[in-house]
């Protein structure tokens, strides 16, 4: 078995094979970088070595620089930076008097690809994943990638790959000039060795990526490409400094040469590593991985059972979206509806979903057809005997769901998982009439279910660990990020965010302009504001969910007359083209200022404006008045043990509610203010406007102890938790 570190073997024909091993992804940690430098120096020095090959052990070339080191730098400053930098290793390779060839297997990402680009040629196995994905972490490539990638694949493609953190397969890499040759896993090392010898003995060209200019094109064209990219980045990545910084480094290299570009890259990299964006995005990276570890589920040696066939009850927007997600991953689906008309409609929605993905180029036409062929529409339960899981996606009606669960318990096999896609209703109520509590679970998808990445898995006190693990595994199979949460009204995501919509109504009723609120929230980083979101959801679901929240949390509900007035006036939102906005085919939604009379009426009815006059607030006040009540509810969710750890709520909020990931998620963002600040602010707001803003006990305690909200619960707090 390989030992963590760097090894070197010199073959009889004079090729030094330098292998590095740092499982699970061969990240470039300080010891690995130092080891690489030592072995390279040795190989360069040894007279019996003519050339070198660089290879990652264990089926993966390299997943990049070790992101833990960046987090240490963020905490401790530059003293935590490695003594041997990645840049120095690449420089050693590139400037050596002996050539090096990279033998890439599996993946070469970030610093891993930068290491490979510093080599004089690259041999790769088929389907290896290649990319400079650093921008997704809030930084830019920092080992010369901003300079070498444009010189290998051309400026346009390089910018596209870096700005979108896009990965490509080695076959495309070969066409682009990033990979010299693709070879099978068995052959990759051998071919890299002979290629290295060929270069050393001048049978193949000795190319240094940094010195190449042939793919850069004329200066004026290159500058134009950068200019257009800047404009796009300004629109698409407004709050993320790494995009412009990456373009700065690329432009410097184009105008003043690769070495100047490298210096610029180093300068901006150093600043970006400690930026709030990088801190937030790196937190999200690790938080997402932490979410897949669920105590007493993933650590007790259980093996997931394979789910091959799923039945879905209800072919509405949710049911058809879930069906789409499943069949796209090769899982057969039986879609049940109550009559032929509804069934036809549901099947058509699935077909349209698939066609939409194919039209966008996300999947091929053949894949869409293959997926559709494993979907079967049914009107009764006869097929349910053969399924491994049922996902109920009927309307949000407690009695209906209870009767469905009573029925499926009878028709399915005893091992069949019984899941519900309810977004609010307590699972104990849904499954009350059954004797199958151990296999009842929530599978809460977010709309559109075939697009949104989050799968909120809800366990009750009686759901078995096996069933939780099976659903987590299914979630990963269909490319979702599963978060396991406890059972309560609204569960983790909708419960935490129910004050979001209500807070926005509170502000409107206090006299703040409705469209300004949406704009401020968009500028903060959400794709759409709360009112446009309400237009999308429509009044039906909101009304049903609203009732559940009002029953469960009567002390902190704000019932806005405006929501009711909109319905009375036939403004159902996007579904009928008329809501807070006007929806016309082919046009962007336009604010409908004619709703002002309804807003005035709502303000009159709610009568919450101090002395009947609109309040004056700045944009930051709006953000805080909308999101601090959300943070307050997040505190209750953590206090009740609904989530395993605080960072699960960060992932849930970024993937389920589009909370900007560059703000790290709702709890991470809250901790940038501090519990004391939020407590004081909410206390003042509650004194002025009542219980909706009243800080909860958990927040008060954390504030009084000067603790962060994300700090793990103390022993006494853990014993209160129900997970
Ligand atoms: C100087 C340079 O320019 C800067 C850089 O290189 S920054 C780093 C750039 N690289 C990246 O962003 C790649 C990040 N990693 C990934 O995208 C994915 O982990 C992957 C595609 C490599 C593998 O995915 P997958 O097989 O699903 O495994 P995944 O669960 O994500 O990761 C496995 C483990 O490796 C860790 N890991 C992955 N990449 C890592 C990295 N670059 N540094 C440190 N740890 C890393 C994960 O945290 C996880 O740890 P855990 O098991 O303790 O939770």
XYZ file of C-alpha atoms in Angstrom, residues 75-641:
567
model
C -7.428 32.304 10.475
C -3.721 32.837 11.187
C -2.467 35.031 8.363
C 0.363 34.333 5.918
C 2.476 32.506 8.499
C 0.336 29.460 7.671
C 1.373 29.522 3.996
C 3.578 26.593 2.899
C 7.329 27.145 2.776
C 7.499 25.638 -0.695
C 4.841 27.289 -2.819
C 3.050 25.569 -5.679
C 4.393 28.289 -7.940
C 7.965 27.360 -7.008
C 7.364 23.689 -7.819
C 5.920 24.594 -11.223
C 8.838 26.961 -11.895
C 11.304 24.205 -10.983
C 9.644 21.860 -13.483
C 9.315 24.389 -16.274
C 12.824 25.820 -16.049
C 14.661 22.521 -15.518
C 17.201 21.371 -18.082
C 15.289 18.077 -18.185
C 11.718 17.714 -19.397
C 8.774 16.557 -17.270
C 5.582 14.926 -18.522
C 2.370 14.740 -16.474
C 0.587 11.383 -16.438
C -2.982 12.370 -15.571
C -5.481 9.849 -14.302
C -9.009 10.632 -13.032
C -8.811 14.337 -12.434
C -6.556 17.375 -12.507
C -8.297 20.325 -10.912
C -7.089 23.741 -9.773
C -3.462 23.538 -8.660
C -3.427 19.961 -9.988
C -4.005 21.136 -13.538
C -1.616 24.029 -12.990
C 1.062 21.543 -11.985
C 0.354 19.545 -15.148
C 0.427 22.681 -17.319
C 3.868 23.483 -15.952
C 5.064 20.168 -17.401
C 6.375 19.941 -20.953
C 3.609 17.576 -22.084
C 0.463 15.959 -20.693
C -0.768 12.401 -21.213
C -4.195 11.648 -19.812
C -6.581 8.750 -19.333
C -9.988 8.993 -21.058
C -12.741 10.916 -19.229
C -10.324 12.553 -16.819
C -11.803 15.749 -15.446
C -9.765 18.909 -16.074
C -10.388 22.443 -14.920
C -9.291 25.555 -13.101
C -12.144 25.716 -10.622
C -10.614 28.172 -8.156
C -13.112 30.971 -8.790
C -15.821 28.798 -7.232
C -13.779 29.126 -4.031
C -13.488 32.912 -4.256
C -9.859 32.899 -5.382
C -8.096 32.697 -8.750
C -5.656 30.094 -10.049
C -2.473 30.883 -8.136
C 0.131 28.562 -9.643
C 0.348 30.248 -13.045
C -2.954 28.914 -14.380
C -4.205 32.339 -15.480
C -1.173 32.518 -17.792
C -0.657 28.953 -18.997
C -4.271 27.991 -19.754
C -4.803 30.844 -22.270
C -1.471 29.921 -23.895
C -2.570 26.301 -24.315
C -6.276 26.543 -25.235
C -6.684 30.150 -26.410
C -7.975 33.156 -24.504
C -11.725 32.768 -25.037
C -11.878 29.147 -23.914
C -9.492 29.749 -21.019
C -11.570 32.657 -19.743
C -14.768 30.648 -20.118
C -13.272 27.717 -18.202
C -11.918 29.873 -15.386
C -14.843 32.266 -14.960
C -17.411 29.472 -14.990
C -15.175 27.088 -12.999
C -15.980 24.712 -15.818
C -14.393 21.296 -16.118
C -13.826 19.453 -19.368
C -13.009 15.831 -20.181
C -9.575 14.866 -21.412
C -10.929 14.108 -24.911
C -12.014 17.747 -25.262
C -8.733 18.768 -23.651
C -6.893 16.917 -26.399
C -8.843 18.747 -29.101
C -8.147 22.075 -27.411
C -4.415 21.433 -27.014
C -4.436 21.104 -23.248
C -3.725 17.360 -23.416
C -1.122 15.985 -25.835
C -2.455 12.454 -25.976
C -5.153 10.330 -24.347
C -4.113 6.843 -23.230
C -5.818 4.031 -21.327
C -5.231 3.674 -17.571
C -2.906 0.723 -18.203
C -0.862 2.693 -20.679
C -0.787 6.197 -19.327
C 2.399 5.857 -17.306
C 4.282 3.961 -20.006
C 3.306 6.453 -22.672
C 4.242 9.402 -20.433
C 7.663 7.812 -19.847
C 8.371 7.330 -23.535
C 7.029 10.802 -24.320
C 9.362 12.288 -21.715
C 12.343 10.460 -23.247
C 11.291 11.606 -26.720
C 11.333 15.213 -25.545
C 14.677 14.781 -23.790
C 16.178 13.270 -26.905
C 14.581 15.897 -29.161
C 12.281 13.565 -31.065
C 9.398 15.680 -29.831
C 9.274 19.448 -29.267
C 10.326 20.807 -25.876
C 7.469 23.206 -25.092
C 7.178 25.495 -22.134
C 3.545 26.632 -21.814
C 4.446 30.013 -20.360
C 6.637 30.942 -23.318
C 4.080 30.060 -25.957
C 2.241 32.823 -27.801
C 0.800 30.931 -30.775
C -2.683 30.525 -29.229
C -2.962 34.086 -27.930
C -3.890 35.739 -31.245
C -3.493 39.438 -32.038
C -3.289 41.747 -29.023
C -6.291 43.872 -30.028
C -8.535 40.799 -30.352
C -7.337 39.367 -27.078
C -8.066 42.646 -25.306
C -11.534 42.734 -26.838
C -12.255 39.221 -25.491
C -11.194 40.358 -22.013
C -13.326 43.493 -22.296
C -16.461 41.540 -23.186
C -15.755 39.045 -20.384
C -15.444 41.928 -17.925
C -18.854 43.273 -18.883
C -20.451 39.859 -18.540
C -18.782 39.231 -15.195
C -19.974 42.617 -13.952
C -23.531 41.466 -14.643
C -23.339 37.817 -13.649
C -20.927 37.984 -10.738
C -21.522 41.478 -9.405
C -20.540 40.798 -5.800
C -17.601 38.497 -6.517
C -14.225 40.238 -6.830
C -12.372 37.135 -8.050
C -13.862 37.423 -11.546
C -12.420 40.852 -12.342
C -9.192 39.913 -10.535
C -8.774 36.846 -12.749
C -9.278 38.985 -15.834
C -6.742 41.507 -14.500
C -4.131 38.740 -14.312
C -5.002 37.384 -17.771
C -4.832 40.862 -19.291
C -1.517 41.662 -17.627
C -0.043 38.501 -19.172
C -1.391 39.286 -22.611
C -0.087 42.827 -22.605
C 3.205 42.461 -20.715
C 4.049 38.775 -21.091
C 3.633 35.603 -19.031
C 6.123 36.470 -16.272
C 4.427 39.801 -15.548
C 1.130 37.921 -15.571
C 2.445 35.491 -12.960
C 3.470 38.370 -10.689
C 0.058 39.987 -11.050
C -1.602 36.639 -10.368
C 0.409 36.215 -7.152
C -0.379 39.758 -6.020
C -4.148 39.447 -6.446
C -4.232 35.855 -5.148
C -2.722 36.963 -1.844
C -5.415 39.577 -1.387
C -8.285 37.321 -2.457
C -7.450 34.406 -0.160
C -8.461 36.463 2.855
C -11.473 38.135 1.230
C -14.895 37.626 2.748
C -15.976 35.936 -0.495
C -13.219 33.310 -0.294
C -13.920 32.681 3.396
C -17.599 32.161 2.624
C -17.146 29.969 -0.445
C -14.515 27.759 1.204
C -16.818 27.377 4.189
C -19.579 26.269 1.792
C -17.206 23.749 0.163
C -16.471 21.986 3.436
C -19.995 22.442 4.802
C -21.420 20.600 1.808
C -19.111 17.671 2.446
C -19.833 17.694 6.184
C -23.550 17.397 5.463
C -23.023 13.913 4.071
C -21.874 12.705 7.489
C -24.846 11.940 9.704
C -24.119 10.534 13.157
C -25.702 7.132 13.788
C -26.538 6.779 10.109
C -23.408 7.024 7.999
C -20.965 5.904 10.695
C -22.468 2.616 11.854
C -21.390 0.329 9.029
C -24.730 0.164 7.194
C -24.704 -0.512 3.461
C -27.199 1.357 1.311
C -29.844 -0.738 -0.437
C -30.135 -0.063 -4.120
C -33.284 1.752 -5.211
C -34.126 0.737 -8.780
C -37.765 1.612 -9.151
C -39.771 4.408 -7.579
C -43.472 5.207 -7.628
C -44.546 8.838 -7.495
C -48.031 9.835 -6.461
C -49.140 13.051 -8.144
C -48.003 14.363 -11.499
C -48.182 18.071 -10.675
C -45.181 20.386 -10.919
C -43.394 18.683 -8.016
C -44.225 15.077 -8.900
C -43.276 15.496 -12.544
C -40.074 17.322 -11.601
C -39.081 14.533 -9.202
C -39.903 11.934 -11.870
C -37.668 13.828 -14.313
C -34.762 13.878 -11.863
C -35.075 10.136 -11.222
C -35.400 8.886 -14.803
C -32.484 11.087 -15.851
C -30.322 8.967 -13.560
C -31.686 5.687 -14.903
C -34.172 5.003 -12.096
C -37.488 3.604 -13.407
C -40.525 5.578 -12.339
C -44.202 4.744 -12.077
C -46.182 7.992 -12.055
C -49.666 7.699 -10.575
C -52.476 10.152 -11.096
C -56.158 10.126 -10.266
C -57.514 10.279 -13.826
C -56.429 10.135 -17.453
C -56.459 13.889 -17.944
C -54.174 14.606 -14.984
C -51.931 11.720 -15.951
C -51.539 12.982 -19.521
C -50.724 16.418 -18.140
C -48.091 15.032 -15.763
C -46.440 12.920 -18.459
C -46.366 15.941 -20.763
C -44.649 18.044 -18.113
C -41.951 15.379 -17.711
C -41.505 15.266 -21.487
C -41.278 19.065 -21.630
C -38.716 19.059 -18.792
C -36.553 16.615 -20.725
C -36.945 18.510 -23.976
C -36.048 21.741 -22.186
C -32.820 20.200 -20.886
C -31.999 18.832 -24.346
C -32.722 22.190 -26.012
C -30.287 23.870 -23.615
C -27.660 21.260 -24.484
C -27.588 19.906 -20.920
C -28.428 16.392 -22.166
C -28.516 14.754 -25.585
C -31.782 14.015 -27.402
C -31.012 10.303 -27.070
C -30.594 10.612 -23.319
C -33.930 12.441 -23.094
C -35.624 9.653 -25.080
C -33.959 6.927 -23.015
C -35.085 8.610 -19.806
C -38.678 8.994 -20.998
C -38.791 5.314 -21.951
C -38.387 4.252 -18.285
C -41.346 6.322 -17.113
C -44.734 4.654 -16.902
C -48.011 6.418 -16.150
C -50.601 4.519 -14.076
C -54.007 5.121 -12.548
C -53.997 2.455 -9.827
C -51.679 0.809 -7.330
C -51.087 -2.507 -9.120
C -47.457 -1.627 -10.000
C -46.669 -0.521 -6.465
C -45.838 -4.077 -5.391
C -42.650 -3.872 -7.443
C -41.225 -0.550 -6.294
C -38.491 0.093 -3.740
C -39.777 3.511 -2.783
C -42.911 5.613 -3.050
C -42.707 9.396 -3.089
C -46.035 11.010 -2.387
C -46.290 14.415 -4.090
C -50.002 15.167 -3.788
C -51.381 18.568 -2.752
C -50.595 19.899 0.745
C -53.676 18.496 2.437
C -53.269 16.575 5.674
C -56.314 14.313 5.272
C -55.443 13.443 1.678
C -51.874 12.559 2.630
C -53.009 10.476 5.583
C -55.337 8.441 3.381
C -52.622 7.961 0.726
C -50.189 6.666 3.345
C -52.832 4.269 4.661
C -53.280 2.934 1.123
C -49.635 2.577 0.141
C -48.820 0.816 3.379
C -51.223 -1.916 2.261
C -50.135 -2.251 -1.364
C -46.336 -1.973 -1.076
C -43.899 -4.611 0.168
C -42.773 -4.306 3.809
C -39.289 -3.127 2.768
C -40.602 -0.331 0.525
C -39.622 3.174 1.650
C -42.639 5.455 2.113
C -41.605 9.037 1.440
C -43.555 12.266 1.250
C -42.588 15.434 -0.563
C -44.581 17.614 1.806
C -42.900 20.958 2.329
C -44.494 21.831 5.650
C -46.678 19.164 7.251
C -45.258 17.356 10.268
C -44.459 13.767 9.242
C -45.898 12.260 12.394
C -49.253 13.685 11.338
C -48.886 12.390 7.755
C -48.107 8.828 8.883
C -50.366 8.761 11.958
C -52.754 6.175 10.534
C -50.011 3.675 9.590
C -47.972 1.005 11.373
C -44.893 1.692 9.277
C -43.310 4.549 11.178
C -39.801 3.177 10.724
C -39.945 3.532 6.943
C -41.736 6.863 6.717
C -39.457 9.669 5.673
C -39.629 13.112 4.084
C -38.088 13.626 0.661
C -38.498 17.343 0.212
C -37.418 18.474 -3.235
C -37.319 22.118 -4.262
C -39.022 23.437 -7.356
C -38.142 22.839 -10.169
C -37.164 19.460 -8.745
C -35.111 18.363 -11.755
C -32.994 21.525 -11.496
C -32.698 22.580 -7.851
C -29.810 20.724 -6.173
C -31.110 20.357 -2.613
C -32.877 17.300 -1.205
C -34.075 17.870 2.339
C -34.458 14.482 4.014
C -36.731 14.526 7.031
C -36.470 11.849 9.675
C -38.846 11.301 12.520
C -37.808 9.798 15.861
C -38.815 6.434 14.424
C -37.414 6.505 10.878
C -34.781 3.775 10.647
C -31.135 4.614 9.952
C -31.243 2.219 6.980
C -34.091 4.134 5.343
C -32.295 7.458 5.886
C -29.107 6.062 4.351
C -31.024 4.633 1.375
C -32.618 7.992 0.624
C -29.289 9.830 1.040
C -27.734 7.411 -1.434
C -30.589 7.841 -3.887
C -30.225 11.620 -3.537
C -26.545 11.449 -4.471
C -27.338 9.107 -7.371
C -29.666 11.704 -8.841
C -27.024 14.403 -8.269
C -28.710 16.165 -5.377
C -27.122 17.328 -2.166
C -28.999 15.566 0.650
C -29.342 17.250 4.038
C -30.826 15.159 6.833
C -33.019 17.139 9.214
C -35.449 16.521 12.038
C -39.186 16.683 11.936
C -41.196 19.845 12.659
C -43.565 22.134 10.806
C -41.749 23.414 7.719
C -38.688 21.263 8.569
C -35.339 23.059 8.365
C -35.522 25.062 5.149
C -39.084 26.331 4.893
C -39.315 26.789 8.626
C -36.139 28.873 8.755
C -37.314 30.924 5.810
C -40.994 31.411 6.623
C -40.176 34.831 8.171
C -38.538 35.805 4.865
C -41.811 36.286 2.976
C -43.565 37.583 6.059
C -40.772 40.048 6.827
C -41.027 41.486 3.347
C -44.773 41.977 3.856
C -44.110 43.519 7.240
C -41.887 46.118 5.590
C -44.416 46.931 2.870
C -47.076 47.404 5.510
C -44.697 49.691 7.387
C -44.588 51.864 4.285
C -41.518 50.643 2.394
C -41.817 50.430 -1.390
C -42.465 46.846 -2.505
C -40.319 46.945 -5.642
C -37.474 48.583 -3.747
C -37.488 45.631 -1.339
C -37.156 43.186 -4.246
C -34.311 45.226 -5.735
C -32.412 45.469 -2.444
C -32.676 41.697 -1.976
C -31.513 41.102 -5.570
C -28.563 43.434 -5.008
C -27.812 41.488 -1.837
C -27.419 38.439 -4.071
C -30.636 36.454 -4.360
C -31.726 35.808 -7.930
C -35.180 37.244 -7.351
C -36.728 39.261 -4.565
C -39.348 37.946 -2.098
C -42.359 39.314 -3.985
C -41.295 37.902 -7.317
C -40.730 34.605 -5.520
C -44.284 34.769 -4.179
C -45.547 35.367 -7.721
C -43.741 32.199 -8.786
C -45.088 30.063 -5.948
C -48.669 31.289 -6.356
C -51.196 31.812 -3.580
C -52.356 28.170 -3.180
C -49.267 26.673 -1.584
C -48.602 29.833 0.410
C -52.093 29.737 1.899
C -51.844 26.071 2.931
C -48.337 26.539 4.331
C -49.405 29.774 6.028
C -52.067 27.877 7.976
C -49.502 25.346 9.183
C -47.132 28.074 10.388
C -49.952 30.006 12.050
C -50.899 26.870 14.009
C -47.344 25.946 14.926
C -45.820 29.368 15.621
C -48.694 31.722 16.530
C -46.399 34.022 18.568
C -44.412 35.184 15.537
C -46.734 35.258 12.576
C -47.458 38.292 10.483
C -50.585 37.895 8.383
C -50.395 40.513 5.701
C -53.723 41.764 4.345
C -51.910 42.364 1.065
C -51.562 38.632 0.314
C -55.326 38.188 0.699
C -56.120 41.344 -1.320
C -53.988 40.067 -4.197
C -56.004 36.843 -4.348
C -59.357 38.641 -4.077
C -58.294 40.784 -7.037
C -57.366 37.775 -9.178
C -53.637 38.336 -8.932
C -52.327 34.793 -8.656
C -48.822 35.564 -9.848
C -46.976 34.038 -12.744
C -49.585 31.316 -13.276
C -52.147 33.812 -14.596
C -49.668 36.471 -15.746
C -50.681 38.955 -13.051
C -49.209 39.340 -9.603
C -46.931 41.948 -8.119
C -45.387 41.837 -11.573
C -46.874 41.471 -15.043
C -45.786 38.387 -16.952
C -45.913 38.463 -20.742
C -44.496 35.759 -22.958
C -40.995 36.593 -24.149
C -40.647 39.603 -21.808
C -38.989 39.986 -18.440
C -41.459 40.395 -15.549
C -42.421 44.063 -15.201
C -43.352 45.681 -11.878
C -47.075 46.418 -11.875
C -47.385 49.792 -10.218
C -51.173 49.599 -10.382
C -51.090 47.411 -7.255
C -50.341 50.565 -5.270
C -54.030 50.932 -4.339
C -53.997 47.386 -2.897
C -50.848 48.210 -0.942
C -52.500 51.330 0.473
C -55.537 49.289 1.443
C -53.302 46.700 3.120
C -51.457 49.387 5.096
C -54.777 50.810 6.229
C -55.991 47.387 7.355
C -52.786 46.303 9.091
C -52.346 49.715 10.674
C -48.774 49.082 11.806
C -47.091 52.246 10.488
C -45.954 54.317 13.500
C -48.342 57.310 13.764
C -49.744 56.238 10.403
C -46.590 57.389 8.594
C -44.254 55.278 6.428
C -40.972 54.452 8.132
C -37.658 55.605 6.689
C -35.062 52.891 6.164
C -31.820 52.510 4.260
C -30.973 49.441 2.160
C -29.005 47.771 4.963
C -32.021 48.175 7.283
C -34.153 46.382 4.695
C -31.687 43.499 4.470
C -31.528 43.200 8.246
C -35.293 43.508 8.820
C -35.869 40.722 6.311
C -33.023 38.362 7.137
C -32.545 38.813 10.898
C -35.965 37.243 11.622
C -34.786 34.377 9.384
C -31.602 34.107 11.463
C -33.769 34.154 14.603
C -35.765 31.158 13.304
C -32.507 29.456 12.282
C -31.467 29.782 15.931
C -34.625 27.974 17.038
C -34.029 25.271 14.426
C -30.487 24.758 15.765
C -31.638 24.906 19.371
C -34.265 22.216 18.787
C -31.687 20.004 17.096
